[in-house]
mmCIF file of C-alpha atoms in Angstrom:
data_model
loop_
_atom_site.group_PDB
_atom_site.id
_atom_site.type_symbol
_atom_site.label_atom_id
_atom_site.label_comp_id
_atom_site.label_asym_id
_atom_site.label_seq_id
_atom_site.Cartn_x
_atom_site.Cartn_y
_atom_site.Cartn_z
ATOM 1 C CA UNK O 1 0.028 -0.007 -0.056
ATOM 2 C CA UNK O 2 1.670 3.304 -0.806
ATOM 3 C CA UNK O 3 1.373 6.075 1.370
ATOM 4 C CA UNK O 4 1.554 9.887 1.129
ATOM 5 C CA UNK O 5 2.059 12.468 3.619
ATOM 6 C CA UNK O 6 0.514 15.541 3.032
ATOM 7 C CA UNK O 7 2.215 18.778 5.356
ATOM 8 C CA UNK O 8 -0.522 21.541 5.503
ATOM 9 C CA UNK O 9 0.138 25.037 5.528
ATOM 10 C CA UNK O 10 3.040 25.086 8.166
ATOM 11 C CA UNK O 11 4.018 28.408 7.530
ATOM 12 C CA UNK O 12 5.069 31.571 10.168
ATOM 13 C CA UNK O 13 1.929 33.327 9.330
ATOM 14 C CA UNK O 14 -0.167 30.379 11.022
ATOM 15 C CA UNK O 15 2.461 30.076 14.322
ATOM 16 C CA UNK O 16 2.876 32.170 17.193
ATOM 17 C CA UNK O 17 3.741 35.829 15.973
ATOM 18 C CA UNK O 18 1.924 35.742 12.552
ATOM 19 C CA UNK O 19 -0.780 37.459 10.890
ATOM 20 C CA UNK O 20 -3.150 34.617 11.820
ATOM 21 C CA UNK O 21 -0.936 32.824 14.570
ATOM 22 C CA UNK O 22 -2.173 29.482 16.204
ATOM 23 C CA UNK O 23 -1.099 28.702 19.740
ATOM 24 C CA UNK O 24 1.261 25.611 19.507
ATOM 25 C CA UNK O 25 2.027 26.116 16.307
ATOM 26 C CA UNK O 26 5.650 26.537 16.566
ATOM 27 C CA UNK O 27 5.777 23.421 18.369
ATOM 28 C CA UNK O 28 3.819 21.298 16.069
ATOM 29 C CA UNK O 29 6.270 22.523 13.417
ATOM 30 C CA UNK O 30 9.062 21.239 15.258
ATOM 31 C CA UNK O 31 7.016 18.224 15.874
ATOM 32 C CA UNK O 32 6.133 17.278 12.281
ATOM 33 C CA UNK O 33 9.996 17.762 11.383
ATOM 34 C CA UNK O 34 10.943 15.140 13.770
ATOM 35 C CA UNK O 35 8.228 12.614 12.445
ATOM 36 C CA UNK O 36 9.332 13.508 9.014
ATOM 37 C CA UNK O 37 13.016 13.032 9.473
ATOM 38 C CA UNK O 38 12.092 9.459 11.561
ATOM 39 C CA UNK O 39 9.429 7.818 8.980
ATOM 40 C CA UNK O 40 10.267 9.785 5.633
ATOM 41 C CA UNK O 41 11.236 5.957 4.137
ATOM 42 C CA UNK O 42 7.627 4.888 4.703
ATOM 43 C CA UNK O 43 6.250 7.470 2.414
ATOM 44 C CA UNK O 44 5.960 7.218 -1.514
ATOM 45 C CA UNK O 45 5.082 10.507 -1.434
ATOM 46 C CA UNK O 46 5.651 13.715 0.524
ATOM 47 C CA UNK O 47 4.355 17.259 -0.335
ATOM 48 C CA UNK O 48 3.513 20.464 1.442
ATOM 49 C CA UNK O 49 0.735 23.043 0.973
ATOM 50 C CA UNK O 50 0.955 26.944 1.487
ATOM 51 C CA UNK O 51 -1.436 29.893 1.695
ATOM 52 C CA UNK O 52 0.189 31.814 -1.299
ATOM 53 C CA UNK O 53 -2.367 34.706 -1.586
ATOM 54 C CA UNK O 54 -1.769 37.415 -4.447
ATOM 55 C CA UNK O 55 -5.138 38.645 -4.672
ATOM 56 C CA UNK O 56 -7.540 36.542 -2.710
ATOM 57 C CA UNK O 57 -10.739 38.808 -3.244
ATOM 58 C CA UNK O 58 -12.935 39.339 0.008
ATOM 59 C CA UNK O 59 -10.902 36.373 1.759
ATOM 60 C CA UNK O 60 -8.822 39.282 3.012
ATOM 61 C CA UNK O 61 -10.849 41.902 5.087
ATOM 62 C CA UNK O 62 -10.313 45.156 6.786
ATOM 63 C CA UNK O 63 -13.145 44.170 9.300
ATOM 64 C CA UNK O 64 -12.916 40.301 9.277
ATOM 65 C CA UNK O 65 -15.573 38.035 10.739
ATOM 66 C CA UNK O 66 -12.944 35.348 11.083
ATOM 67 C CA UNK O 67 -15.319 32.623 9.360
ATOM 68 C CA UNK O 68 -15.276 33.633 5.609
ATOM 69 C CA UNK O 69 -13.126 36.652 6.019
ATOM 70 C CA UNK O 70 -9.622 37.244 7.621
ATOM 71 C CA UNK O 71 -6.855 39.672 8.172
ATOM 72 C CA UNK O 72 -3.914 39.747 5.605
ATOM 73 C CA UNK O 73 -1.853 36.529 5.964
ATOM 74 C CA UNK O 74 -0.179 34.249 3.776
ATOM 75 C CA UNK O 75 1.048 37.045 1.455
ATOM 76 C CA UNK O 76 3.021 35.252 -1.604
ATOM 77 C CA UNK O 77 6.554 36.554 -1.780
ATOM 78 C CA UNK O 78 6.384 37.394 1.956
ATOM 79 C CA UNK O 79 8.731 35.940 4.847
ATOM 80 C CA UNK O 80 5.448 34.398 6.903
ATOM 81 C CA UNK O 81 4.263 32.937 3.727
ATOM 82 C CA UNK O 82 7.320 30.644 3.605
ATOM 83 C CA UNK O 83 7.598 27.385 4.920
ATOM 84 C CA UNK O 84 8.274 27.188 8.741
ATOM 85 C CA UNK O 85 11.935 26.949 9.216
ATOM 86 C CA UNK O 86 11.784 23.613 10.434
ATOM 87 C CA UNK O 87 9.927 22.250 7.585
ATOM 88 C CA UNK O 88 11.904 24.423 5.223
ATOM 89 C CA UNK O 89 15.141 22.100 6.087
ATOM 90 C CA UNK O 90 13.690 18.953 5.501
ATOM 91 C CA UNK O 91 14.198 18.992 1.544
ATOM 92 C CA UNK O 92 10.743 18.189 0.491
ATOM 93 C CA UNK O 93 10.520 17.988 -3.321
ATOM 94 C CA UNK O 94 6.924 18.697 -3.793
ATOM 95 C CA UNK O 95 5.058 22.098 -2.797
ATOM 96 C CA UNK O 96 1.310 22.813 -3.821
ATOM 97 C CA UNK O 97 0.498 26.980 -3.579
ATOM 98 C CA UNK O 98 -3.279 27.550 -3.005
ATOM 99 C CA UNK O 99 -5.239 30.405 -2.638
ATOM 100 C CA UNK O 100 -3.544 32.745 -5.132
ATOM 101 C CA UNK O 101 -6.680 34.704 -6.718
ATOM 102 C CA UNK O 102 -9.373 32.935 -4.143
ATOM 103 C CA UNK O 103 -9.796 31.608 -1.047
ATOM 104 C CA UNK O 104 -8.687 28.181 -0.848
ATOM 105 C CA UNK O 105 -8.631 25.694 2.533
ATOM 106 C CA UNK O 106 -7.720 22.760 0.831
ATOM 107 C CA UNK O 107 -4.395 21.574 -0.374
ATOM 108 C CA UNK O 108 -6.334 19.823 -3.413
ATOM 109 C CA UNK O 109 -7.076 23.184 -4.581
ATOM 110 C CA UNK O 110 -3.464 24.159 -4.896
ATOM 111 C CA UNK O 111 -0.983 23.759 -7.780
ATOM 112 C CA UNK O 112 2.565 22.511 -7.787
ATOM 113 C CA UNK O 113 5.133 25.273 -7.754
ATOM 114 C CA UNK O 114 8.192 24.585 -6.196
ATOM 115 C CA UNK O 115 9.513 28.207 -6.912
ATOM 116 C CA UNK O 116 8.388 31.133 -5.255
ATOM 117 C CA UNK O 117 7.139 33.273 -7.809
ATOM 118 C CA UNK O 118 4.161 35.427 -8.305
ATOM 119 C CA UNK O 119 2.178 33.942 -10.699
ATOM 120 C CA UNK O 120 -0.356 35.411 -12.842
ATOM 121 C CA UNK O 121 -4.116 34.394 -12.976
ATOM 122 C CA UNK O 122 -3.252 32.883 -16.178
ATOM 123 C CA UNK O 123 -0.546 30.980 -15.106
ATOM 124 C CA UNK O 124 -2.382 29.431 -11.932
ATOM 125 C CA UNK O 125 -5.565 28.627 -14.537
ATOM 126 C CA UNK O 126 -3.352 26.633 -16.950
ATOM 127 C CA UNK O 127 -1.221 24.860 -14.184
ATOM 128 C CA UNK O 128 -4.577 23.816 -12.969
ATOM 129 C CA UNK O 129 -6.056 22.946 -16.400
ATOM 130 C CA UNK O 130 -2.826 21.078 -16.779
ATOM 131 C CA UNK O 131 -3.347 18.780 -13.909
ATOM 132 C CA UNK O 132 -0.410 20.134 -11.658
ATOM 133 C CA UNK O 133 -3.029 19.147 -9.219
ATOM 134 C CA UNK O 134 -2.418 17.721 -5.538
ATOM 135 C CA UNK O 135 -5.052 14.636 -6.802
ATOM 136 C CA UNK O 136 -3.126 14.128 -9.676
ATOM 137 C CA UNK O 137 0.424 13.852 -8.362
ATOM 138 C CA UNK O 138 -1.124 11.392 -5.612
ATOM 139 C CA UNK O 139 -2.873 9.074 -8.325
ATOM 140 C CA UNK O 140 0.411 9.648 -10.710
ATOM 141 C CA UNK O 141 2.345 7.913 -7.528
ATOM 142 C CA UNK O 142 0.287 5.153 -7.004
ATOM 143 C CA UNK O 143 -0.657 6.233 -3.232
ATOM 144 C CA UNK O 144 -4.127 4.809 -1.812
ATOM 145 C CA UNK O 145 -3.121 6.202 1.774
ATOM 146 C CA UNK O 146 -2.850 9.608 2.852
ATOM 147 C CA UNK O 147 -1.728 10.890 6.092
ATOM 148 C CA UNK O 148 -2.355 14.552 7.071
ATOM 149 C CA UNK O 149 -0.698 17.201 9.585
ATOM 150 C CA UNK O 150 -0.416 20.832 9.785
ATOM 151 C CA UNK O 151 -1.914 23.755 10.640
ATOM 152 C CA UNK O 152 -4.724 24.487 11.692
ATOM 153 C CA UNK O 153 -6.696 21.249 12.332
ATOM 154 C CA UNK O 154 -10.068 23.141 12.304
ATOM 155 C CA UNK O 155 -9.706 24.554 8.861
ATOM 156 C CA UNK O 156 -7.010 23.739 6.057
ATOM 157 C CA UNK O 157 -6.141 20.147 7.645
ATOM 158 C CA UNK O 158 -9.644 19.762 7.902
ATOM 159 C CA UNK O 159 -10.496 20.773 4.346
ATOM 160 C CA UNK O 160 -7.327 18.678 2.852
ATOM 161 C CA UNK O 161 -8.430 15.562 4.835
ATOM 162 C CA UNK O 162 -12.011 15.486 3.974
ATOM 163 C CA UNK O 163 -11.071 16.276 0.375
ATOM 164 C CA UNK O 164 -8.780 13.428 0.218
ATOM 165 C CA UNK O 165 -11.817 11.278 1.269
ATOM 166 C CA UNK O 166 -13.757 12.450 -1.309
ATOM 167 C CA UNK O 167 -11.374 11.043 -3.833
ATOM 168 C CA UNK O 168 -11.369 7.744 -2.085
ATOM 169 C CA UNK O 169 -8.201 7.786 -0.325
ATOM 170 C CA UNK O 170 -7.930 6.206 3.203
ATOM 171 C CA UNK O 171 -6.828 9.367 5.197
ATOM 172 C CA UNK O 172 -5.581 9.612 8.979
ATOM 173 C CA UNK O 173 -4.919 13.038 10.703
ATOM 174 C CA UNK O 174 -2.190 12.537 13.352
ATOM 175 C CA UNK O 175 -3.844 14.341 16.279
ATOM 176 C CA UNK O 176 -0.241 15.204 17.839
ATOM 177 C CA UNK O 177 0.901 16.805 14.579
ATOM 178 C CA UNK O 178 -1.827 19.473 14.173
ATOM 179 C CA UNK O 179 -3.354 22.089 16.212
ATOM 180 C CA UNK O 180 -6.601 23.587 15.741
ATOM 181 C CA UNK O 181 -7.609 27.456 16.192
ATOM 182 C CA UNK O 182 -9.632 27.060 19.382
ATOM 183 C CA UNK O 183 -10.736 23.576 21.359
ATOM 184 C CA UNK O 184 -14.182 24.161 20.224
ATOM 185 C CA UNK O 185 -13.317 24.355 16.643
ATOM 186 C CA UNK O 186 -11.235 21.571 17.397
ATOM 187 C CA UNK O 187 -13.854 19.200 18.676
ATOM 188 C CA UNK O 188 -16.203 20.341 15.857
ATOM 189 C CA UNK O 189 -13.613 19.368 13.287
ATOM 190 C CA UNK O 190 -12.815 16.211 15.151
ATOM 191 C CA UNK O 191 -16.762 14.908 14.386
ATOM 192 C CA UNK O 192 -16.720 15.972 10.850
ATOM 193 C CA UNK O 193 -13.546 14.368 10.002
ATOM 194 C CA UNK O 194 -14.719 11.090 11.940
ATOM 195 C CA UNK O 195 -18.225 11.298 10.335
ATOM 196 C CA UNK O 196 -16.565 11.187 6.829
ATOM 197 C CA UNK O 197 -14.075 7.928 8.136
ATOM 198 C CA UNK O 198 -11.041 9.586 8.806
ATOM 199 C CA UNK O 199 -8.987 7.901 11.645
ATOM 200 C CA UNK O 200 -7.644 10.476 14.323
ATOM 201 C CA UNK O 201 -4.752 8.976 15.958
ATOM 202 C CA UNK O 202 -1.469 9.789 17.844
ATOM 203 C CA UNK O 203 1.510 9.382 15.546
ATOM 204 C CA UNK O 204 3.245 7.104 17.587
#
């Protein structure tokens, strides 16, 4: 059974001190790095996802409701939109940027882009239509099982995991390698993922 690891949005913008910092984000980044170093040989495919917003429309707001609209975050080309330093040094080869010109929560909405370029709408659309997507990459790699980790469990981790299930992958979220925005939203995310048949377990 070929297995993939998806590291979702482990970026300074979502860690302590970032524009949408989640408590425990930096510690999760370090734990994920330790896990990858210890277990990378178990995976046929490893990828990261990143919020890489260029002009995401109403997703950014000066008066955010923190449900559908948010303060400016994950701005493409800024240090806080880069991978977290603990993740950057791992040498992961596949990077999926999402939300360039729209809101995007799931890694499956992104395109593979292993540069730090500011792509045009046309370039992003072309990459989507050309199949430079996470779904196609996993299919090409012969993957049938997906492990999901990252930030935040209540948002982009949840949506990435749910999309993986919709695509008929076996999906596991490692509870010790993710963190929700709040305890309340974390409980709600657990219920939604468990109802979809996603395994919620510890990584060890």
